[in-house]
Coordinates of C-alpha atoms and ligand atoms in Angstrom, one line a residue:
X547 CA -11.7 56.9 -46.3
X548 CA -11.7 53.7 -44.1
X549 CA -11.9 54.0 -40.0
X550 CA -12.5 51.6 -37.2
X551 CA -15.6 51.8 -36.1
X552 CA -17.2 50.8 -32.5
X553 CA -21.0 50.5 -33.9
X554 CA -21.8 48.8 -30.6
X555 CA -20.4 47.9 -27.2
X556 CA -18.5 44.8 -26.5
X557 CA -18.4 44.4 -29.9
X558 CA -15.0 44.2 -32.5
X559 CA -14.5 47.2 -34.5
X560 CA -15.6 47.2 -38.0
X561 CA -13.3 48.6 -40.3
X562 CA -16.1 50.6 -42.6
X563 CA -15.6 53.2 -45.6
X564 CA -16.9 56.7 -44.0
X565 CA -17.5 59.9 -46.0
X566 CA -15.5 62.8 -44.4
X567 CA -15.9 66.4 -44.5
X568 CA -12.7 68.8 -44.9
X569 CA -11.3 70.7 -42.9
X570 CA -13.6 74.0 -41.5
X571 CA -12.5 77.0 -39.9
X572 CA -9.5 76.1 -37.4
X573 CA -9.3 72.5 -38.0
X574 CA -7.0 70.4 -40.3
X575 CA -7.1 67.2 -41.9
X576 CA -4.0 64.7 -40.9
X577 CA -3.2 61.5 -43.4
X578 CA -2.6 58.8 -39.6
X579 CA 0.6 56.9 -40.1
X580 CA 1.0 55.2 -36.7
X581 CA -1.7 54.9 -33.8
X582 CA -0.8 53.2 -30.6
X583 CA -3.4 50.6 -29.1
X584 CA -4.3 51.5 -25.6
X585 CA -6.4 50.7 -22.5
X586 CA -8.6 54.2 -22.7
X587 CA -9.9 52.7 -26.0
X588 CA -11.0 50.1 -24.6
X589 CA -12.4 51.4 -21.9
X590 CA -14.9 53.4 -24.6
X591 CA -15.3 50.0 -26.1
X592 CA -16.1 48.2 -23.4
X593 CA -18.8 51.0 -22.0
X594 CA -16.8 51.4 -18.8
X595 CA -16.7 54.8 -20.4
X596 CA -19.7 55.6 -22.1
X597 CA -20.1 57.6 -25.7
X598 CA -22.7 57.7 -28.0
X599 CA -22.2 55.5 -31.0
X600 CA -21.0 55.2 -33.6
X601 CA -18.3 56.3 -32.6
X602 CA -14.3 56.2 -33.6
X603 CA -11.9 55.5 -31.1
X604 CA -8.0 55.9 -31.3
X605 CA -6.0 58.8 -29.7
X606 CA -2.0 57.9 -29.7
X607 CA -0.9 59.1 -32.9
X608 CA 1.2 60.5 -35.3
X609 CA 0.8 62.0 -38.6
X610 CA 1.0 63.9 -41.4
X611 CA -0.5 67.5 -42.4
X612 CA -2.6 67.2 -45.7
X613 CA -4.9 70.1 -45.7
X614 CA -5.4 73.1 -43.1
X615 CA -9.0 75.2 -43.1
X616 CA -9.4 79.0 -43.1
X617 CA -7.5 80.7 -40.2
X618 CA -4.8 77.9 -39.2
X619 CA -1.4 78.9 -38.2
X620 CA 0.3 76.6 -36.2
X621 CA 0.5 74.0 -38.3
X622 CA 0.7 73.4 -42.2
X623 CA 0.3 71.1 -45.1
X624 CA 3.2 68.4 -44.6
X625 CA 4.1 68.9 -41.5
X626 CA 4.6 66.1 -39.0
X627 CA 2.0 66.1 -36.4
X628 CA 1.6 64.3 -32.7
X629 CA -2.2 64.4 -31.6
X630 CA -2.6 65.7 -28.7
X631 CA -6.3 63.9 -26.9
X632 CA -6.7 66.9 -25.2
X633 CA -7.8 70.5 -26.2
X634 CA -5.6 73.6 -26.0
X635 CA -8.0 76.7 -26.3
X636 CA -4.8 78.9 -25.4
X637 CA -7.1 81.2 -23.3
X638 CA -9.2 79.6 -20.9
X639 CA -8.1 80.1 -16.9
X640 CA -6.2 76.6 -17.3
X641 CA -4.3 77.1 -20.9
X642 CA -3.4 80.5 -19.3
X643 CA -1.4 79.3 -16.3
X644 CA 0.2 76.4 -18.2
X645 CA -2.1 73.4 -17.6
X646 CA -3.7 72.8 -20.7
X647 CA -4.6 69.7 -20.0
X648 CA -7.3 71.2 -17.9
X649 CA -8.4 73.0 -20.2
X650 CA -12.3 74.0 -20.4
X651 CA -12.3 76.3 -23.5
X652 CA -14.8 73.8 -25.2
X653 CA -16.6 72.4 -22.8
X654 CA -19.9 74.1 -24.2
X655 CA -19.4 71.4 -26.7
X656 CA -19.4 67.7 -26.9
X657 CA -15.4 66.0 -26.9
X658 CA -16.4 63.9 -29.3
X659 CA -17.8 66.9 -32.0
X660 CA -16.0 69.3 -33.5
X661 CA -15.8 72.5 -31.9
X662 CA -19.2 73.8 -33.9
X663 CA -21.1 70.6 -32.8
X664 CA -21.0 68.9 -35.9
X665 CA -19.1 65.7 -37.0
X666 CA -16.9 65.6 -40.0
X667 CA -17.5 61.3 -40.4
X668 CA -20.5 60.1 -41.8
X669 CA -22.0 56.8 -42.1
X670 CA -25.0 56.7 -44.4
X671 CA -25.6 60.3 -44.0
X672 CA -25.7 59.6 -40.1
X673 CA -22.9 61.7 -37.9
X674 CA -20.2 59.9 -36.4
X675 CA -18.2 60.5 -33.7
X676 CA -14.4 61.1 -32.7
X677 CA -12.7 60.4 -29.7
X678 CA -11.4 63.2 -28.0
X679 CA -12.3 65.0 -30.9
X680 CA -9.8 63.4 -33.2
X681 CA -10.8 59.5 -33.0
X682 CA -7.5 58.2 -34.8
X683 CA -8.2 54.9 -35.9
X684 CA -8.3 56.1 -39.1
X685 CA -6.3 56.3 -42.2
X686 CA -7.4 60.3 -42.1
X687 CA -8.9 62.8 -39.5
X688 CA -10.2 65.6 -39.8
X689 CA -9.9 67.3 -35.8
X690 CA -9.0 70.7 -34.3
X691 CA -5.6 72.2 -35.6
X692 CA -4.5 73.0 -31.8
X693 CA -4.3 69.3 -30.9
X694 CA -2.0 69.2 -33.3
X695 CA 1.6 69.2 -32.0
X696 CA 4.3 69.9 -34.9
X697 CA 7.2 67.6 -34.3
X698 CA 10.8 67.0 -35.7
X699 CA 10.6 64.9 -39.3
X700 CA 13.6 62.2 -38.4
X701 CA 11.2 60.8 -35.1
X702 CA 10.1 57.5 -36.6
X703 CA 6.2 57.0 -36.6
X704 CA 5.7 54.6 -34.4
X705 CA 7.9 56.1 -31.8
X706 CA 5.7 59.8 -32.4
X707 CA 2.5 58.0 -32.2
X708 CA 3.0 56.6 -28.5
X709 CA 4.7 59.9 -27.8
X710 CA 1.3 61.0 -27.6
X711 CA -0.1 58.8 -25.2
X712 CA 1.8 56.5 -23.1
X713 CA 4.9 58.1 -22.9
X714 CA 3.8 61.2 -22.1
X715 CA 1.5 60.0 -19.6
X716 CA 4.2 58.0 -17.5
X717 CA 7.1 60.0 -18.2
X718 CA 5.2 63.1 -17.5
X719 CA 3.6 61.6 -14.4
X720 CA 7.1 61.7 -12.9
X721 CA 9.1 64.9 -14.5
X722 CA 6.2 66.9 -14.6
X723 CA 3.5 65.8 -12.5
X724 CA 5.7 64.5 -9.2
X725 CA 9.2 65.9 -10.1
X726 CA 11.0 63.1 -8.1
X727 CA 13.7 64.0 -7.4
X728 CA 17.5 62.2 -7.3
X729 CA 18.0 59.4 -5.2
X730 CA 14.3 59.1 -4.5
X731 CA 12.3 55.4 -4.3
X732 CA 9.7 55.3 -6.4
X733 CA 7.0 52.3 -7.1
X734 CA 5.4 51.7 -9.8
X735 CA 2.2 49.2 -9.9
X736 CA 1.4 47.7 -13.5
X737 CA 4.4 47.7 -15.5
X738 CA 2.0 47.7 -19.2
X739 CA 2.5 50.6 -21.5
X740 CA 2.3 53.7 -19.0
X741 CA 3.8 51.9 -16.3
X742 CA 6.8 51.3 -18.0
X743 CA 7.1 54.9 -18.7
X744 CA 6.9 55.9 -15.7
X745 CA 10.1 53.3 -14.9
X746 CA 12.3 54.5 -17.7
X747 CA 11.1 58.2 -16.3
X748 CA 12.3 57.4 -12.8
X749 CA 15.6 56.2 -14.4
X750 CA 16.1 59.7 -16.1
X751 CA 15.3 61.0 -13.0
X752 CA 18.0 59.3 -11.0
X753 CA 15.9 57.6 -8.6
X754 CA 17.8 55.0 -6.4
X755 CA 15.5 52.5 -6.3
X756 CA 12.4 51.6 -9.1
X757 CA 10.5 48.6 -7.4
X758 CA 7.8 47.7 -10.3
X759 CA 4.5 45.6 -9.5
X760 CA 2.7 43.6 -12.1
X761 CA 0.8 40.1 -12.3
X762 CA 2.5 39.2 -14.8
X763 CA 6.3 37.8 -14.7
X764 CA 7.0 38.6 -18.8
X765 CA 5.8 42.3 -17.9
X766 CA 8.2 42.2 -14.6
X767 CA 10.9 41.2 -17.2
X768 CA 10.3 44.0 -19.2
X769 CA 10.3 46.9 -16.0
X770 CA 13.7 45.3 -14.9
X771 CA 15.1 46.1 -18.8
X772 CA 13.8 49.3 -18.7
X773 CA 15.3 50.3 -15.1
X774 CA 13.4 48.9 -12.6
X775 CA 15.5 47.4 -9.5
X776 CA 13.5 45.0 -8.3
X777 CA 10.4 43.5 -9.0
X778 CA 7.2 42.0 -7.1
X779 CA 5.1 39.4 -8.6
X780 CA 1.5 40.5 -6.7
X781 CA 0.1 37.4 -8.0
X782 CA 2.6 35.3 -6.0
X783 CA 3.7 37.8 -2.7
X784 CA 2.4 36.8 0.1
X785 CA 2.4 40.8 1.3
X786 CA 2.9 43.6 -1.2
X787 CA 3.1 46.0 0.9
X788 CA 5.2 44.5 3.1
X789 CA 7.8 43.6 0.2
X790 CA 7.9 47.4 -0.7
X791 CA 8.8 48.1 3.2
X792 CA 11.6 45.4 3.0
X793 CA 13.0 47.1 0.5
X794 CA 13.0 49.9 1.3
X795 CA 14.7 50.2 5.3
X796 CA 11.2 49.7 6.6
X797 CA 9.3 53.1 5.2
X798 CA 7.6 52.6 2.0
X799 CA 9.1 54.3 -1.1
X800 CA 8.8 58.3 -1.6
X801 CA 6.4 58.4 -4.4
X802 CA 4.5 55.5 -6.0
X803 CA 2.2 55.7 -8.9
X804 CA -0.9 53.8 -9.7
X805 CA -0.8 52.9 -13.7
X806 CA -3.7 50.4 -13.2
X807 CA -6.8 52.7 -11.5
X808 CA -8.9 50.2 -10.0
X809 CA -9.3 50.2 -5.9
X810 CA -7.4 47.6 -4.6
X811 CA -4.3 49.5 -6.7
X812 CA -5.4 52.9 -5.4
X813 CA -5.2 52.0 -1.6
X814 CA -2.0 50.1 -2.2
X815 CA -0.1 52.9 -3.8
X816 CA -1.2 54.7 -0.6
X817 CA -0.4 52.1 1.8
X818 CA 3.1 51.9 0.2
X819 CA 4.4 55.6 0.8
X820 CA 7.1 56.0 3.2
X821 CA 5.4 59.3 6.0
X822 CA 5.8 62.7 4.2
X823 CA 5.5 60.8 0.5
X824 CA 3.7 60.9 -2.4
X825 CA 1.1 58.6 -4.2
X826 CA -0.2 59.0 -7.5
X827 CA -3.4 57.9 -9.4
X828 CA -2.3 57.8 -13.2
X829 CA -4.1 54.5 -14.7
X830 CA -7.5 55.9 -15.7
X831 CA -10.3 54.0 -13.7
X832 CA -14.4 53.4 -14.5
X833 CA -16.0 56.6 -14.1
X834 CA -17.6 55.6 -10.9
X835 CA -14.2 54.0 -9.5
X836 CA -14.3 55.1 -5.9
X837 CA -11.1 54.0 -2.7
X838 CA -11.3 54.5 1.1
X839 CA -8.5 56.2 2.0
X840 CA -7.7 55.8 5.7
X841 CA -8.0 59.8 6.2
X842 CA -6.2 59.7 9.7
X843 CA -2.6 58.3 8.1
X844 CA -3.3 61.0 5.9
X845 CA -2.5 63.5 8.2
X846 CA -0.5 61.5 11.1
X847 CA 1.9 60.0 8.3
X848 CA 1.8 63.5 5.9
X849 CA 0.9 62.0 3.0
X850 CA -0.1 63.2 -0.2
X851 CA -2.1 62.0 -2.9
X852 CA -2.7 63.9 -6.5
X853 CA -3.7 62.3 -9.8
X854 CA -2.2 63.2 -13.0
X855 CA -4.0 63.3 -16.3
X856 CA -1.9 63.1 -19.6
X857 CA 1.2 63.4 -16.9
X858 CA 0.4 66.3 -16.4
X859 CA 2.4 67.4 -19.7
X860 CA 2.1 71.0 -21.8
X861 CA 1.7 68.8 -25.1
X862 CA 2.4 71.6 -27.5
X863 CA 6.0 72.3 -25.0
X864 CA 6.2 68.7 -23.9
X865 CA 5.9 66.3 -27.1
X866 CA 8.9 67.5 -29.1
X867 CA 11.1 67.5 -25.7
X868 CA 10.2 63.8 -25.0
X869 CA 10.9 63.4 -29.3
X870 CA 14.2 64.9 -28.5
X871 CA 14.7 62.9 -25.7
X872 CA 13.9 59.5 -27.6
X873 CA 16.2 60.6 -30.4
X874 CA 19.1 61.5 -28.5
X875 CA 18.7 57.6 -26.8
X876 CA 17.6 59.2 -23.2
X877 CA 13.9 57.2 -23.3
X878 CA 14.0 53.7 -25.6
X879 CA 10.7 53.8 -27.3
X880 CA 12.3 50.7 -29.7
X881 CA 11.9 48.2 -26.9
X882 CA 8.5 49.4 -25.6
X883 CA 7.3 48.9 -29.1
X884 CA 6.6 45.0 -28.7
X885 CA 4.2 44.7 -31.6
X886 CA 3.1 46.0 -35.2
X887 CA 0.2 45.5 -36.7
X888 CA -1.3 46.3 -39.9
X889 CA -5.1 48.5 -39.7
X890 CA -6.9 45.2 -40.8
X891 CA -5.3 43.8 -37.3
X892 CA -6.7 46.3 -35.0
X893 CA -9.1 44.1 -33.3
X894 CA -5.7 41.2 -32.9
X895 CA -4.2 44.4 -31.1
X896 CA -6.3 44.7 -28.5
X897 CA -6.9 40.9 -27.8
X898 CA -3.1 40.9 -27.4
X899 CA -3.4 44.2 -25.1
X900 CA -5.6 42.3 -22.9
X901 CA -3.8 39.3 -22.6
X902 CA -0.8 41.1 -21.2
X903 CA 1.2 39.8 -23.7
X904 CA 2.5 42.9 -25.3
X905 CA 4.3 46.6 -23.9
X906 CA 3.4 48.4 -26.4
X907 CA 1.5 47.6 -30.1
X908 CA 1.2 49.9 -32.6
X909 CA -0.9 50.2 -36.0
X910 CA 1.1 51.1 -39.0
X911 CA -1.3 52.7 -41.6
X912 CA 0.9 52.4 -44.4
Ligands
ZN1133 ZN1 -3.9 56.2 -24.2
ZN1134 ZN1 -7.9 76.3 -22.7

């Protein structure tokens, strides 16, 4: 059973044979046939985020069902599966009222461990860990059954896989999280994976005007084919800000979303809101990312300003709607997929991420 191991930070992964446990009570055991390469991994491997290693990152993917352990219902042996990188305990104060991407029915354990504590990867008898709990760079997992989302078998892998991440992130963020509505303006800043989710959801949402922002004129290119009206390069503008306002009769747009999370991106997204809109943090920053937010336009201008984890998405509801969705030619996940690569790639994969040089790549594990 090979994975892609982070054995230290800064470092490529090593593609290492592990021993793995089955599955235990409520847990199943998923053969990975697509896994999307994304910025939160790197983040772990870069210790902006820090885990104890070894450790296992991965957590856009798609698979399917091999084995299920004593007391599993909602999903069985070859079943397509989305993972879902966050827990769904189906009873905690957050499950219960719909936001299970809040949910804190596990938080007496370690996200990285199963939900007993233990591992199921070993590495010369040493435990090794998972990334949020399903760590799926790798050609099996072994994780909790209810982050597994059951979805139809005609969605092609690669499209499932970044279901589970990107797409529900920046679609979400604007159906779910923001609910713009028709005939809004809506900015977008970083126009990478999530960012151009978030343009292709304010096309399905009807919004008049999709003004994306990027450094980079190939990723601009991209926005504008998935629906975005107009472009800013920030690299080049003189004023960003004052771009959006030109476009947009002098206000600022009505909600604008941050895909990048850093704090020149944060205050932007807040500078750019017309009075009475809405910015949105969505790109996940370093843990210790803080922004100051001019409090008084806050209030004089009526602005508001929410983040959105995972967009904010019911995965178990959420996933097979946005399959649906995808399969009935409403969201193009073709187009977003830029790149394949094979496993042995994986470290190629996130060289290319970083260079900007790709919307989406994907692992194929077959
Ligand atoms: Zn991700
Ligand atoms: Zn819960």
């Amino acid at each position: 059973m090979r994975a892609a191991v982070l054995t230290e930070i800064n470092k490529p992964l090593e593609i290492l044979d592990l021993e793995q446990e089955g599955p235990k009570a409520g847990e199943a055991r998923v053969q990975v046939k697509a896994t999307g390469v994304c910025l939160s991994d790197w983040h772990v491997m870069n210790g902006d985020w820090p885990f104890p290693l070894p450790f296992v990152p991965g957590h856009e993917a798609a698979g399917v069902v091999v084995e299920v352990g004593e007391g599993v219902t909602g999903v069985k042996p070859g079943q397509h599966v989305i993972f879902s990188f966050r827990p769904n305990c189906g009873h905690c104060r957050y499950c219960s009222r719909g936001r299970s991407v809040l949910c804190n029915g596990h938080d007496d354990t370690p996200r990285f461990r199963m939900h007993d504590g233990t591992a199921r990867l070993k590495l010369n008898g040493e435990p090794v860990n998972q990334m949020a709990r399903i760590g799926t760079f790798s050609e099996h997992v072994v994780c909790p059954a209810e982050q597994l989302v059951p979805v139809r078998e005609d969605l092609p892998w690669a499209w499932a896989a970044i279901i589970g991440c990107s797409v529900a992130t920046g679609v979400g963020s604007v159906i779910r999280h923001a609910k713009v509505e028709a005939g809004s303006t809506v900015l977008v800043i970083g126009c990478g994976g999530v960012g151009l989710n978030v343009v292709q959801g304010a096309k399905l949402a009807g919004a008049s005007t999709i003004i994306g922002v990027d450094l980079k004129d190939n990723k601009l290119e991209f926005a504008k084919h998935f629906g975005a009206t107009h472009t800013i390069n920030a690299q080049k503008s003189n004023n960003v800000i004052e771009e959006i306002r030109d476009l947009t009769g002098g206000l600022g747009v009505d909600y604008a979303f941050d895909a990048i999370g850093s704090q020149q991106t944060a205050l932007q997204v807040v500078d750019a809101i017309a009075p009475g809109g809405h910015a949105v943090f969505i790109g996940m920053p370093k843990v210790d990312e803080v922004a100051p937010i001019n409090a008084f336009q806050m209030v004089f201008r009526e602005k508001q300003l929410t983040g959105a984890y995972y967009g904010s998405v019911h995965p178990a509801a959420d996933l097979p709607v946005l399959a649906d969705m995808a399969m009935a030619g409403r969201l193009n996940l073709d187009d977003l997929i830029s790149r394949t690569y094979k496993f042995e790639e994986i470290n190629e994969g996130f060289e290319l991420l970083l260079k900007g040089d790709v919307a989406r790549g994907v692992i194929m594990m077959d």
